[in-house]
Short mmCIF file of C-alpha atoms in Angstrom, two decimals:
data_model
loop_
_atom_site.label_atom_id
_atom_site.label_comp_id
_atom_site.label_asym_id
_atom_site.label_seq_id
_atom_site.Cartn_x
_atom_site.Cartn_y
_atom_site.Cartn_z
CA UNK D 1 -2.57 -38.22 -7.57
CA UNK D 2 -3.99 -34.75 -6.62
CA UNK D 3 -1.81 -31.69 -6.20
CA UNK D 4 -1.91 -28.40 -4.09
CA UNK D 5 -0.59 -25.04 -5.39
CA UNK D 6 1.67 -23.47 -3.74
CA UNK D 7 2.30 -19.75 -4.32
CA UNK D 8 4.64 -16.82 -3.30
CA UNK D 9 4.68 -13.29 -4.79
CA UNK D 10 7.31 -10.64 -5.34
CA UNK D 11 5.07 -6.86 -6.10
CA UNK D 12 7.11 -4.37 -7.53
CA UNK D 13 5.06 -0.92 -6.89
CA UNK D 14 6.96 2.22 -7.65
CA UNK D 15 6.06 5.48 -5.79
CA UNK D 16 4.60 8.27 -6.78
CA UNK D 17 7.52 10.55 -5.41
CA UNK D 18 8.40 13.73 -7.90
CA UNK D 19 11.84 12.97 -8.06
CA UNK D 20 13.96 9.62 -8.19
CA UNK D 21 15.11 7.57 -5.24
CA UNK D 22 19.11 8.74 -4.89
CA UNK D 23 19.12 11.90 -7.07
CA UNK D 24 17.23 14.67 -8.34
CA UNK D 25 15.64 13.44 -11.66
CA UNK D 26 12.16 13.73 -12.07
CA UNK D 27 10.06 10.45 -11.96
CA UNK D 28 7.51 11.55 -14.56
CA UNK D 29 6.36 8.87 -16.98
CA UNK D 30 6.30 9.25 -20.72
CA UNK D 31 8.80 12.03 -20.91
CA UNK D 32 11.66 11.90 -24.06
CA UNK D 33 14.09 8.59 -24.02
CA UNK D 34 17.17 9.28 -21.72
CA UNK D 35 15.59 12.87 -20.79
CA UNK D 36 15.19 12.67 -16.57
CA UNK D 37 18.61 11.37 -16.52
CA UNK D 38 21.89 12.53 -14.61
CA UNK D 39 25.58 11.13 -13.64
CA UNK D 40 23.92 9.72 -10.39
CA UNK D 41 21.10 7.38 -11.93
CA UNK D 42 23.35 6.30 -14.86
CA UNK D 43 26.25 5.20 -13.04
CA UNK D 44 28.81 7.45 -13.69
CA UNK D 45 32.11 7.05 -11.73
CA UNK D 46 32.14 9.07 -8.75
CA UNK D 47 28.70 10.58 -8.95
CA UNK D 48 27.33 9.81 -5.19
CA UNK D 49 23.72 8.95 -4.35
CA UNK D 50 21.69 10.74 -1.91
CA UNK D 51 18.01 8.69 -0.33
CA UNK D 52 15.16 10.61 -0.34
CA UNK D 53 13.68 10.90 2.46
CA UNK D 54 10.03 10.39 0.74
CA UNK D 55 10.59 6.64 -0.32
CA UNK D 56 11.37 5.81 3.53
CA UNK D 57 8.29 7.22 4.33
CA UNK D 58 6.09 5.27 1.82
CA UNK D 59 8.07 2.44 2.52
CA UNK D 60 7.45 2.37 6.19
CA UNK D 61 3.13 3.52 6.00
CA UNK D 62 2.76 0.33 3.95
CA UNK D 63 4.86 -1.72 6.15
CA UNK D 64 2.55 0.08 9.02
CA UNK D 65 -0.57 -0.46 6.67
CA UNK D 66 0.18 -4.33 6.48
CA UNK D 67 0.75 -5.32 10.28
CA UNK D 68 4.48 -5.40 9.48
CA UNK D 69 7.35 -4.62 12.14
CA UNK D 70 9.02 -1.48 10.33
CA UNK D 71 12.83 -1.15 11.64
CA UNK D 72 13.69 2.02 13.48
CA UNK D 73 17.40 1.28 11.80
CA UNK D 74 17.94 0.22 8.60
CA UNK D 75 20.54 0.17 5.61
CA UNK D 76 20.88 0.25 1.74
CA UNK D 77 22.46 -2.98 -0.21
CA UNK D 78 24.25 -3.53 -3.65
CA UNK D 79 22.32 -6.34 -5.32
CA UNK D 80 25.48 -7.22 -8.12
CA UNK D 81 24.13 -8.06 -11.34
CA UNK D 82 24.40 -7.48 -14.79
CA UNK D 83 21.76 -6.55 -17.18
CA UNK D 84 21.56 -3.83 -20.06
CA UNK D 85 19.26 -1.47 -18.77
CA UNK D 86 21.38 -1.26 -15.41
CA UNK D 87 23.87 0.63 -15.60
CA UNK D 88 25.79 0.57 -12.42
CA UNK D 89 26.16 -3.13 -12.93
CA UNK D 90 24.42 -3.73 -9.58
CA UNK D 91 20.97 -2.06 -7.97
CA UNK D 92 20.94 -0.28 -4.57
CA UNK D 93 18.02 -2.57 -2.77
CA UNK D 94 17.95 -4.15 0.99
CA UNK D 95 18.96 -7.43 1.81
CA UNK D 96 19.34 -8.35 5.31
CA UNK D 97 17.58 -5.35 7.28
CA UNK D 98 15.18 -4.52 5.38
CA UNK D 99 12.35 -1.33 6.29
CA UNK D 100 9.62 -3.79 6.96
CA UNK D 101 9.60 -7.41 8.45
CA UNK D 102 6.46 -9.91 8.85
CA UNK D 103 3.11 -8.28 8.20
CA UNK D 104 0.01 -9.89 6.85
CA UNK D 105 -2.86 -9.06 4.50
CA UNK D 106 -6.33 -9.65 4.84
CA UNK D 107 -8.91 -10.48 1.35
CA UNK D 108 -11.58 -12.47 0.51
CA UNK D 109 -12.13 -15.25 -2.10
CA UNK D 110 -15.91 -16.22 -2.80
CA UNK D 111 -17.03 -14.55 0.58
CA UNK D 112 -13.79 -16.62 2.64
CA UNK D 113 -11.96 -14.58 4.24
CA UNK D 114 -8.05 -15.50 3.71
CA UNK D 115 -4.43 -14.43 5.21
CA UNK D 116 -1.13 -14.00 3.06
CA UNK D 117 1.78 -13.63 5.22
CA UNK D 118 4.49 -10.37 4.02
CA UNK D 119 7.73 -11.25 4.28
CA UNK D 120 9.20 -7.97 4.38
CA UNK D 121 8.89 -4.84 2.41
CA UNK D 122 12.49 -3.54 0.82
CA UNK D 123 12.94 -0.27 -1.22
CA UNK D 124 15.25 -0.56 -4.00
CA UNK D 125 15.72 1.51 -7.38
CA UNK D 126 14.17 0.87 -10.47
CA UNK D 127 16.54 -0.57 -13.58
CA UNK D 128 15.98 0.83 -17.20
CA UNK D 129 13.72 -0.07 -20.38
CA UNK D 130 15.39 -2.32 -22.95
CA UNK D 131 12.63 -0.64 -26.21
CA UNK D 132 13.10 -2.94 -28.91
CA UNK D 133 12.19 -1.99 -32.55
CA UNK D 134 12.69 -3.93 -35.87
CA UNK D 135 14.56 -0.53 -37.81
CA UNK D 136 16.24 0.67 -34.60
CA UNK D 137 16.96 -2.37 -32.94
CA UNK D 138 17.36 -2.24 -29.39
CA UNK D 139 17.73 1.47 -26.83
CA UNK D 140 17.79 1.50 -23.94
CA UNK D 141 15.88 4.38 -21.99
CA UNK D 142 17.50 4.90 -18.60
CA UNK D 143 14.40 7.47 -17.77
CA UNK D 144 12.96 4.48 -15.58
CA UNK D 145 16.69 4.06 -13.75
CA UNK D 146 16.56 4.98 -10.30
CA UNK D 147 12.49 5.54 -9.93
CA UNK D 148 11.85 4.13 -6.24
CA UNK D 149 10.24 0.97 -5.80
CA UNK D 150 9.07 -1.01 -3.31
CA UNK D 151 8.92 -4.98 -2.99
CA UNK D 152 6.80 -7.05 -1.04
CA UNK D 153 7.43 -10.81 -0.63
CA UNK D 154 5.14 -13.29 0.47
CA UNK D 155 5.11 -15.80 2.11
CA UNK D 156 3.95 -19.45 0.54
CA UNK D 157 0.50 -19.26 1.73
CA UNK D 158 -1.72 -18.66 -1.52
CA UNK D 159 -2.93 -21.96 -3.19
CA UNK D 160 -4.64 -20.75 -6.09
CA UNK D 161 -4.38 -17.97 -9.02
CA UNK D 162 -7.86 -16.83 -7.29
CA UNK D 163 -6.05 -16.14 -4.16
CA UNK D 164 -3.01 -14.38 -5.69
CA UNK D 165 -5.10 -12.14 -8.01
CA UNK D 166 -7.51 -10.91 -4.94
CA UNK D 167 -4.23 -10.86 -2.68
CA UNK D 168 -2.48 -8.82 -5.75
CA UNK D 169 -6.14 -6.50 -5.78
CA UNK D 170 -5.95 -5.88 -2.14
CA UNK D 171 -2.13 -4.89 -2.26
CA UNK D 172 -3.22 -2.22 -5.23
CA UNK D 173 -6.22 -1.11 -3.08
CA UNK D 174 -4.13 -0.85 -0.51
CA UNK D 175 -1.52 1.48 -1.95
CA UNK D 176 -4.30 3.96 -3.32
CA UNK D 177 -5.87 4.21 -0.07
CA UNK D 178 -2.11 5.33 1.68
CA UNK D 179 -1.84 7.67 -2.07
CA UNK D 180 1.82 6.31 -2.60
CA UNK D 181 1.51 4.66 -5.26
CA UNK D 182 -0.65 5.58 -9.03
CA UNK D 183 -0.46 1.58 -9.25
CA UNK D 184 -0.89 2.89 -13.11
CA UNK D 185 -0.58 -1.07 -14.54
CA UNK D 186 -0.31 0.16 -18.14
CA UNK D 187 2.96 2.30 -17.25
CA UNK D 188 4.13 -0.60 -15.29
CA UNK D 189 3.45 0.80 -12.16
CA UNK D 190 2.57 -2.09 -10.25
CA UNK D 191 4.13 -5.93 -11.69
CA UNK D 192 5.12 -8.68 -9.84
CA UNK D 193 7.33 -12.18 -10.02
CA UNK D 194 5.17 -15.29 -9.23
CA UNK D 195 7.10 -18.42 -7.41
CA UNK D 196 5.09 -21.75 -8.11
CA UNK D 197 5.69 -25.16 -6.75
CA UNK D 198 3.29 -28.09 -6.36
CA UNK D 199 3.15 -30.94 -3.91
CA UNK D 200 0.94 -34.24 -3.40
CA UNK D 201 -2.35 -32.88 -1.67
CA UNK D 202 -1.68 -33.42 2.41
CA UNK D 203 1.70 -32.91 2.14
CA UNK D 204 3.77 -30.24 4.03
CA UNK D 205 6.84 -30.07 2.82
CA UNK D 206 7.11 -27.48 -0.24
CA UNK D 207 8.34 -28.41 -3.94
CA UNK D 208 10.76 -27.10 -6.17
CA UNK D 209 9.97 -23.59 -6.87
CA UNK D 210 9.45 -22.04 -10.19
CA UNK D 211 10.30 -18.33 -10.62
CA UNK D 212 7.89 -16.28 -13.71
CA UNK D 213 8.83 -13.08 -14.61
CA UNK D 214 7.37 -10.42 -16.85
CA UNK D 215 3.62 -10.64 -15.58
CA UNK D 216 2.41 -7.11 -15.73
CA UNK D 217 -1.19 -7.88 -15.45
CA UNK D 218 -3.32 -9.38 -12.72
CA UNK D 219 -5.44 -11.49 -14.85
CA UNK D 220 -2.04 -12.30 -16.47
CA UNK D 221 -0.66 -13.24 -13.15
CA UNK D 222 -4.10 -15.46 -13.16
CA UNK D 223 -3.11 -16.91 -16.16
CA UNK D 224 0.01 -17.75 -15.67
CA UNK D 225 -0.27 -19.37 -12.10
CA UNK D 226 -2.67 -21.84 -14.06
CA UNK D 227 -0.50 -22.45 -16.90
CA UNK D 228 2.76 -23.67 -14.63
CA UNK D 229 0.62 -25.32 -12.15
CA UNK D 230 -0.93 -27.55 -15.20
CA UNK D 231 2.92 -28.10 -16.70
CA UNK D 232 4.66 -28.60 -12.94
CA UNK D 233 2.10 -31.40 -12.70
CA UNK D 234 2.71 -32.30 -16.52
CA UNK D 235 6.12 -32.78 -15.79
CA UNK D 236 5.83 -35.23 -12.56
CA UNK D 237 3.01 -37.34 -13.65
CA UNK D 238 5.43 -37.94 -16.84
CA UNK D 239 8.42 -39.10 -14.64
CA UNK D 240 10.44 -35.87 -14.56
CA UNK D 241 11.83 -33.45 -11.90
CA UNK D 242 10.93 -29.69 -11.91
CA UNK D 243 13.92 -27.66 -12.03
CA UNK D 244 14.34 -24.57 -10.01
CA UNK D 245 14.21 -21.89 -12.94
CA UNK D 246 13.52 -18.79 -13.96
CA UNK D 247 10.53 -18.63 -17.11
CA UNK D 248 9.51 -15.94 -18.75
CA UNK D 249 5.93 -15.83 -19.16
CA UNK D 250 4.22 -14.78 -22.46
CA UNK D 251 0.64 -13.45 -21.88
CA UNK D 252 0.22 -13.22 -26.05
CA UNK D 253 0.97 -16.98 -26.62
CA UNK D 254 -0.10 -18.06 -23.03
CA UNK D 255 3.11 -19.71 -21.91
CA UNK D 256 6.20 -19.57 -20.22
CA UNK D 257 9.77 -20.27 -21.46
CA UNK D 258 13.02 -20.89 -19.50
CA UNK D 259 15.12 -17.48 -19.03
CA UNK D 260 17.98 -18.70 -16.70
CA UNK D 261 18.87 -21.36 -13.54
CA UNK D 262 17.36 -19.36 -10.72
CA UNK D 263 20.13 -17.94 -8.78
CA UNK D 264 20.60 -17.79 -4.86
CA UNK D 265 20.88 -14.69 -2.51
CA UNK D 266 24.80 -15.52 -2.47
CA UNK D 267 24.77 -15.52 -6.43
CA UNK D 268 24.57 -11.88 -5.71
CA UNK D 269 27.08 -10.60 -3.82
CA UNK D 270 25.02 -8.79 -1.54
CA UNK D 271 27.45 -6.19 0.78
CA UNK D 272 26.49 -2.61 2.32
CA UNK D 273 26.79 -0.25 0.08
CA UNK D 274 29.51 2.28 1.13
CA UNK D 275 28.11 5.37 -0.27
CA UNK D 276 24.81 5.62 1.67
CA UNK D 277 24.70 5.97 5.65
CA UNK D 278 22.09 3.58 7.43
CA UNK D 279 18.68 5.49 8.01
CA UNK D 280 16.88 6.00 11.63
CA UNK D 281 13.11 6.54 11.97
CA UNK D 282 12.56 8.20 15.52
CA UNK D 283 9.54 8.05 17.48
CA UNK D 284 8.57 11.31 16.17
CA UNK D 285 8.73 10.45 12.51
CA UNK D 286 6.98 7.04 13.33
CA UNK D 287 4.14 8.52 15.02
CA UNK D 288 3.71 11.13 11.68
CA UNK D 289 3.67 8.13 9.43
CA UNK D 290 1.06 6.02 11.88
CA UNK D 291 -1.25 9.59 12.20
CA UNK D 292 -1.93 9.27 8.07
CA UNK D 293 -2.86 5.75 7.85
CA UNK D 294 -6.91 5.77 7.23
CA UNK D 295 -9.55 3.00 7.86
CA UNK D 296 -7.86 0.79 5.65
CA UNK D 297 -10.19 -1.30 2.63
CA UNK D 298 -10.84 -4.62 4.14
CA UNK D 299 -11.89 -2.70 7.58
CA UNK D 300 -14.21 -0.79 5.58
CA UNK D 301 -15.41 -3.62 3.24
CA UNK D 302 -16.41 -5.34 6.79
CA UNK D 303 -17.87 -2.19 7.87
CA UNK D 304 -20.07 -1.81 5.14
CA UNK D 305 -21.51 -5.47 4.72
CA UNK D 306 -22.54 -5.20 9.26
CA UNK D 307 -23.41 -1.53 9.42
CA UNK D 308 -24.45 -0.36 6.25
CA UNK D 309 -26.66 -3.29 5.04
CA UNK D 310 -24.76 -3.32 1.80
CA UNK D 311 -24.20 -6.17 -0.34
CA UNK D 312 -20.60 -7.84 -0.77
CA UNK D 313 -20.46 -6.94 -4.75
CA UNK D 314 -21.62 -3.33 -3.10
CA UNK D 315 -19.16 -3.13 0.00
CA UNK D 316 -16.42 -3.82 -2.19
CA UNK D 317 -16.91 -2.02 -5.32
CA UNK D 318 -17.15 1.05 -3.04
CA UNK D 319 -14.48 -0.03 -0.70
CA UNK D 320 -12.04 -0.76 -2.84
CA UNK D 321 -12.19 3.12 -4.48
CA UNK D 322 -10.69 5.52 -1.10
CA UNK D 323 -12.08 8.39 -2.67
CA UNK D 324 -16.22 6.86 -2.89
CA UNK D 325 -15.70 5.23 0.70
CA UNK D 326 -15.05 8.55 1.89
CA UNK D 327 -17.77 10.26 -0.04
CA UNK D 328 -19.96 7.43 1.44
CA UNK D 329 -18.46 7.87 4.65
CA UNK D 330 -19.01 11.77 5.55
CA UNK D 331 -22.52 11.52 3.84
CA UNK D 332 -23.72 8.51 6.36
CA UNK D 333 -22.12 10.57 9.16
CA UNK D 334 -24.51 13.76 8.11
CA UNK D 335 -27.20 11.40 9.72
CA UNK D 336 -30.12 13.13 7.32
CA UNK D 337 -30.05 10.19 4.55
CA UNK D 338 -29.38 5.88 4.42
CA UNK D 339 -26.06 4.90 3.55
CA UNK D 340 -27.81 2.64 1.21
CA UNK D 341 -29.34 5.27 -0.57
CA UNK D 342 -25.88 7.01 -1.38
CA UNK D 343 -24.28 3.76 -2.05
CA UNK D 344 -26.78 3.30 -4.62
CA UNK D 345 -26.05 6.79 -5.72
CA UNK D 346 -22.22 6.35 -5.81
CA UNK D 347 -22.45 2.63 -7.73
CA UNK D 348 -24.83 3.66 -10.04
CA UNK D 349 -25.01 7.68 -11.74
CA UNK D 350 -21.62 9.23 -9.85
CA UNK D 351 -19.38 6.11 -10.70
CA UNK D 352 -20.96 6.51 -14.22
CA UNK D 353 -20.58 10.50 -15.08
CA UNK D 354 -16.63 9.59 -13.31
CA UNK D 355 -16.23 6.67 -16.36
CA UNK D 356 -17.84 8.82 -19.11
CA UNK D 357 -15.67 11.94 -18.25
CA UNK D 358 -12.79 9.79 -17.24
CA UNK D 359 -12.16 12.25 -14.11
CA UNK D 360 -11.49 10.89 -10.67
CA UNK D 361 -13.78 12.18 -8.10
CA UNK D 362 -11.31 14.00 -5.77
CA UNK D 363 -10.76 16.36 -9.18
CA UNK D 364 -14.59 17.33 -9.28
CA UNK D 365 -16.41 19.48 -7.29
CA UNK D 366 -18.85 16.73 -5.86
CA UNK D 367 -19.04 16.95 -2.08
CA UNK D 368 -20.84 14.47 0.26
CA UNK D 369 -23.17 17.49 1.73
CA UNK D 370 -24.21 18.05 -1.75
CA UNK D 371 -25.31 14.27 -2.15
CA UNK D 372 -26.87 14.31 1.04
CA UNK D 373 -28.63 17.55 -0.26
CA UNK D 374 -29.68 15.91 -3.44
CA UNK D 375 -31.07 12.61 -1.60
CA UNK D 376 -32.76 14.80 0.92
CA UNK D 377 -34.78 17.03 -1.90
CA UNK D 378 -35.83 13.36 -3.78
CA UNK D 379 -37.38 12.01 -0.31
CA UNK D 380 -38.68 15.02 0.45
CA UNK D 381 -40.52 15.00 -2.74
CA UNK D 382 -39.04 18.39 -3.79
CA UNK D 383 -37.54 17.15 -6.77
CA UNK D 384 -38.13 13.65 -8.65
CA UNK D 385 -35.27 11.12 -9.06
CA UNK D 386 -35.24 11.79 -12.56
CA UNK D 387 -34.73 14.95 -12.06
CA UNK D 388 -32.18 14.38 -9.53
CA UNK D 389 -30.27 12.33 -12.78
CA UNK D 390 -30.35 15.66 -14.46
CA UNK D 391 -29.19 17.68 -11.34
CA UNK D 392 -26.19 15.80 -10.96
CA UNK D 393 -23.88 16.36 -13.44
CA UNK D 394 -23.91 20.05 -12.35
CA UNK D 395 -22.86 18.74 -8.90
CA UNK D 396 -19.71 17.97 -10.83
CA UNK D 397 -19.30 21.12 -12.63
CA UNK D 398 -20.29 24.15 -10.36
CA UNK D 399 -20.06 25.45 -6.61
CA UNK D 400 -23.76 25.99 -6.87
CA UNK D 401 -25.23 24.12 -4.23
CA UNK D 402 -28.19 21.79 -5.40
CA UNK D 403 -31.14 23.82 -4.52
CA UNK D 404 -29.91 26.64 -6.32
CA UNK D 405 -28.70 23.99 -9.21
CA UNK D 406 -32.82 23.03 -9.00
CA UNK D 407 -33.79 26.67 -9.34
CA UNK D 408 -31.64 27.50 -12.00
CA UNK D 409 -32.87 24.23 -14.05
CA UNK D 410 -36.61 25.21 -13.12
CA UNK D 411 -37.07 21.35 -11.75
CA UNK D 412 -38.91 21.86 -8.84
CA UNK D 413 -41.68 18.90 -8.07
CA UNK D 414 -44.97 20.63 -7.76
CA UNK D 415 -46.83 18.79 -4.90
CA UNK D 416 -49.54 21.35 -4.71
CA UNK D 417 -52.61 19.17 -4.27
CA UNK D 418 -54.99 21.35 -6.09
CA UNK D 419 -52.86 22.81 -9.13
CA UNK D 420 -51.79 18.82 -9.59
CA UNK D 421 -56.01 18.31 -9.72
CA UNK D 422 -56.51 20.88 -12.33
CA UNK D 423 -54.11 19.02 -14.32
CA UNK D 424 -55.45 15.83 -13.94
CA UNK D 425 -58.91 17.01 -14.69
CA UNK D 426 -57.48 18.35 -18.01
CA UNK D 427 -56.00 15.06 -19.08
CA UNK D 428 -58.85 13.19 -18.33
CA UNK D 429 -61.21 15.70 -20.14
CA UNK D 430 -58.40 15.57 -23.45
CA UNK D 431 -58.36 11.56 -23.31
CA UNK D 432 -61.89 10.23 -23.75
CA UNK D 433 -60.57 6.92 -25.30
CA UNK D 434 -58.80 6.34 -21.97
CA UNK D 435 -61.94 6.69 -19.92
CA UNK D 436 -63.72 4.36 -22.28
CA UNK D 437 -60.67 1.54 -22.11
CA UNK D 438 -60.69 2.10 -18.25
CA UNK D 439 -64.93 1.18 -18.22
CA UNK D 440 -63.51 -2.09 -20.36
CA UNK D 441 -61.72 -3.42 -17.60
CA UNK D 442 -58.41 -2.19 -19.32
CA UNK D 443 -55.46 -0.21 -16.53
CA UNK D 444 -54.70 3.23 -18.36
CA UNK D 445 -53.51 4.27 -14.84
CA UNK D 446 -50.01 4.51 -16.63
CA UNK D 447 -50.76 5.98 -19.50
CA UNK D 448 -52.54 8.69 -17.98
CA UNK D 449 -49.45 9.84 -14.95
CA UNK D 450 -47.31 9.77 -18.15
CA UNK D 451 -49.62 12.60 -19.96
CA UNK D 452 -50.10 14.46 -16.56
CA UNK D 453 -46.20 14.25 -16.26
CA UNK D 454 -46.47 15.84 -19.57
CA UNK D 455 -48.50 18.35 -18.65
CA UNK D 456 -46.86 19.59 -15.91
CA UNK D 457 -43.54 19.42 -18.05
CA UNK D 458 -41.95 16.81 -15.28
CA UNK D 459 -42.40 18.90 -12.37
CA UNK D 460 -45.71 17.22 -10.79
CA UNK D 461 -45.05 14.67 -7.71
CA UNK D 462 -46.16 11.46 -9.84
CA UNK D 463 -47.28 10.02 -6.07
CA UNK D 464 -50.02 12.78 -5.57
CA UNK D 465 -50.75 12.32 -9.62
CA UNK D 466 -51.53 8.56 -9.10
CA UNK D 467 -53.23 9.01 -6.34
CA UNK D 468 -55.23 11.78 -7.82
CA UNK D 469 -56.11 9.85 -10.89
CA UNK D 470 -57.39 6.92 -8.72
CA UNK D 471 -59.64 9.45 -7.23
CA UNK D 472 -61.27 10.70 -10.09
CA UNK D 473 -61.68 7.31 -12.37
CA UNK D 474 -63.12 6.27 -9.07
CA UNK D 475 -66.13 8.82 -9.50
CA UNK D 476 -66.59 7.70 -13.27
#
């Protein structure tokens, strides 16, 4: 019998806010174990949260971002549970109203364009670190308690790990192109729960779900989707009944183990929580957050691969980086160059001076009227492309603008008709083997632009040197 995947996703993204979601602490990562800590975000009796106002307005631009309906009145929840690294003994999160409500996101998946219904969007706080070491045994850091997050569930409409992973690369793209999230992976940023079931191919009815936790990676989110679908279909083939369970998945030995029966909402004990007022976004507030929502990725990818002429490996490599499609975006809008021509820039020497130095762009001085500049000098002839490769790591580094970056580096193309004969005459005169290999039959064309390049220490145009040369060996 065949069997179709069927996939949900919780993503946990936290927000890059300074300070923590009910009290003052600072959210900074890496800091000294229990250091951004206080009575509120440890769960001392009596201490009394306060929401900042921040996280509702992250909250409701990606709920705005996604096509979701984002609720002008809203509340907090206590989720009751206990774990180690929370100290209250339950987590302020949403349950019945929460920010966001039925949105959608658009991807692609080998050039098909697919839809993943959102659920809702909640915030909630962030539980602890359990850091486990073999001399220490086990602390818990409570720096993490209380850092805002939100969560966005999916609907069951992904079918493969392919789907989830460019669903989970579009929700990441997403949240660096609103800037409220670093969606730093290795800090933990960004994670998510996976829900798999399976059912017999043409069926509608969904199967008993499988919960994984403890996927921080999106290839390990890949990985594990596989890995469950394979034993879900293990298990039925071989008589048995999936249980509805929560696994813990292990990306070092590439499988899952049982954790705990998956609870229900009710296991909870879900109730308002009495210490934080509901919260109201009016019409003025909602029009602020709609006013700082860009072009969003998969508007631009489009974009790109109708107007720009751009391949789909291009469109989204560029698209999926805010900070390059605007760079691409104000330089096309100068209307002097091709977009192609500073995509090709952008994907090739600026994307690899960025990796090298390890810099984002918006922290460099690179502008897009400088990269117009630069493209404009190379088809103008004024400077070569090679010497456009040197040019442009000053474009990083200075305010100079690029013709006075050119001066400076004494790389102006010399397309003077008759000092660029002189030279060729020279070379010609210095390389008698050359003119003998050329009466052979032999092409020394290349040989001889590359000494006249020489000559001229780089700066002659080499398209006024070949044709120059052609000239002259035509006379011999």
């Amino acid at each position: 019998m065949k069997y179709e995947a069927v996939i949900g996703l919780e993503v946990h993204a936290e927000l890059s806010t300074k300070s923590k979601i009910y009290c003052s602490c600072s959210t900074g990562f890496g800091a000294p174990i229990n250091s951004h800590t206080c009575p509120v975000c440890t769960g001392m009796p009596g201490a009394l949260p306060v929401l900042n106002k921040q996280v509702v307005h992250y909250a409701a631009k990606m709920g705005k971002a996604t096509g979701c309906t984002v609720n002008k009145l809203c509340k907090a929840d206590r989720k009751n549970y206990f774990y180690p690294d929370l100290p209250k003994a339950y987590q302020i999160s949403q349950f019945d109203v929460p920010i966001c409500e039925n949105g959608e996101v658009y991807f692609y998946v080998d050039g098909e364009k697919k839809m993943c219904r959102l659920e809702r969007i909640h915030f909630e706080e962030d539980a602890g670190k359990l850091l486990h070491d073999e001399i220490d045994g086990t602390i818990v850091d409570f720096n993490r308690c209380g850092v805002p997050l939100i969560e966005m569930v999916t609907r069951p409409d992904l079918h493969s790990a392919a789907e989830a992973k460019e669903f989970l690369e579009m929700i990441k793209t997403t949240l660096g192109y609103l800037d409220i999230s670093d969606c730093k992976m290795e800090e933990g940023s960004i994670r998510c729960d996976v829900n798999v079931s399976i059912r017999p191919e043409g069926s509608n009815e969904l199967g008993t779900r499988v919960e994984m936790k403890n996927v921080n990676t999106f290839s390990g989110a890949v990985r594990a989707i596989d890995y469950e679908i394979a034993r879900q279909i293990d298990v039925v083939e071989h008589g048995g009944t999936v249980q509805q369970e929560t696994r813990r998945w292990d990306d070092v030995k590439l499988k899952n183990t049982v954790m705990r029966t998956k609870e229900d909402a009710q296991d909870y004990r879900y109730f308002p929580d009495p210490d934080l007022i509901a919260v109201e976004i009016d019409d003025d507030w909602m029009k602020q957050i709609e006013s700082e929502i860009p072009e969003l990725p998969i508007s631009r990818y489009e974009r790109y691969l109708n107007e720009y002429g751009m391949t789909a490996m291009e469109a989204r490599l560029i698209s999926e980086s805010f900070a390059k499609a605007e760079l691409l975006d104000a330089a096309a809008k100068s209307g002097k160059i091709k977009p192609k021509a500073a995509a090709n820039w952008i994907l090739s020497d600026i994307s690899k001076y960025l990796n090298d130095k390890n810099v984002e762009l918006p922290a460099t001085k690179m502008t897009s009227m400088k990269l117009v500049d630069l493209i404009c000098l190379i088809d103008s002839g004024t400077i070569s492309g090679a010497a456009g490769k040197k040019v442009l790591p000053a474009m990083f580094e200075t305010d100079e603008t690029v013709e006075a970056i050119v001066g400076r580096m004494g790389l102006k193309q010399v397309s003077d008709e008759g000092a660029i004969l002189k030279i060729v005459q020279e070379v010609l005169s210095n390389n008698p083997k050359a003119i003998e290999d050329f009466k052979a039959g032999k092409n020394v064309t290349g040989f001889l632009v590359g000494q006249c390049m020489k000559a001229s220490k780089g700066q002659g145009n080499p398209q006024i040197i070949n044709k120059l040369i052609a000239q002259e060996l035509a006379k011999l």
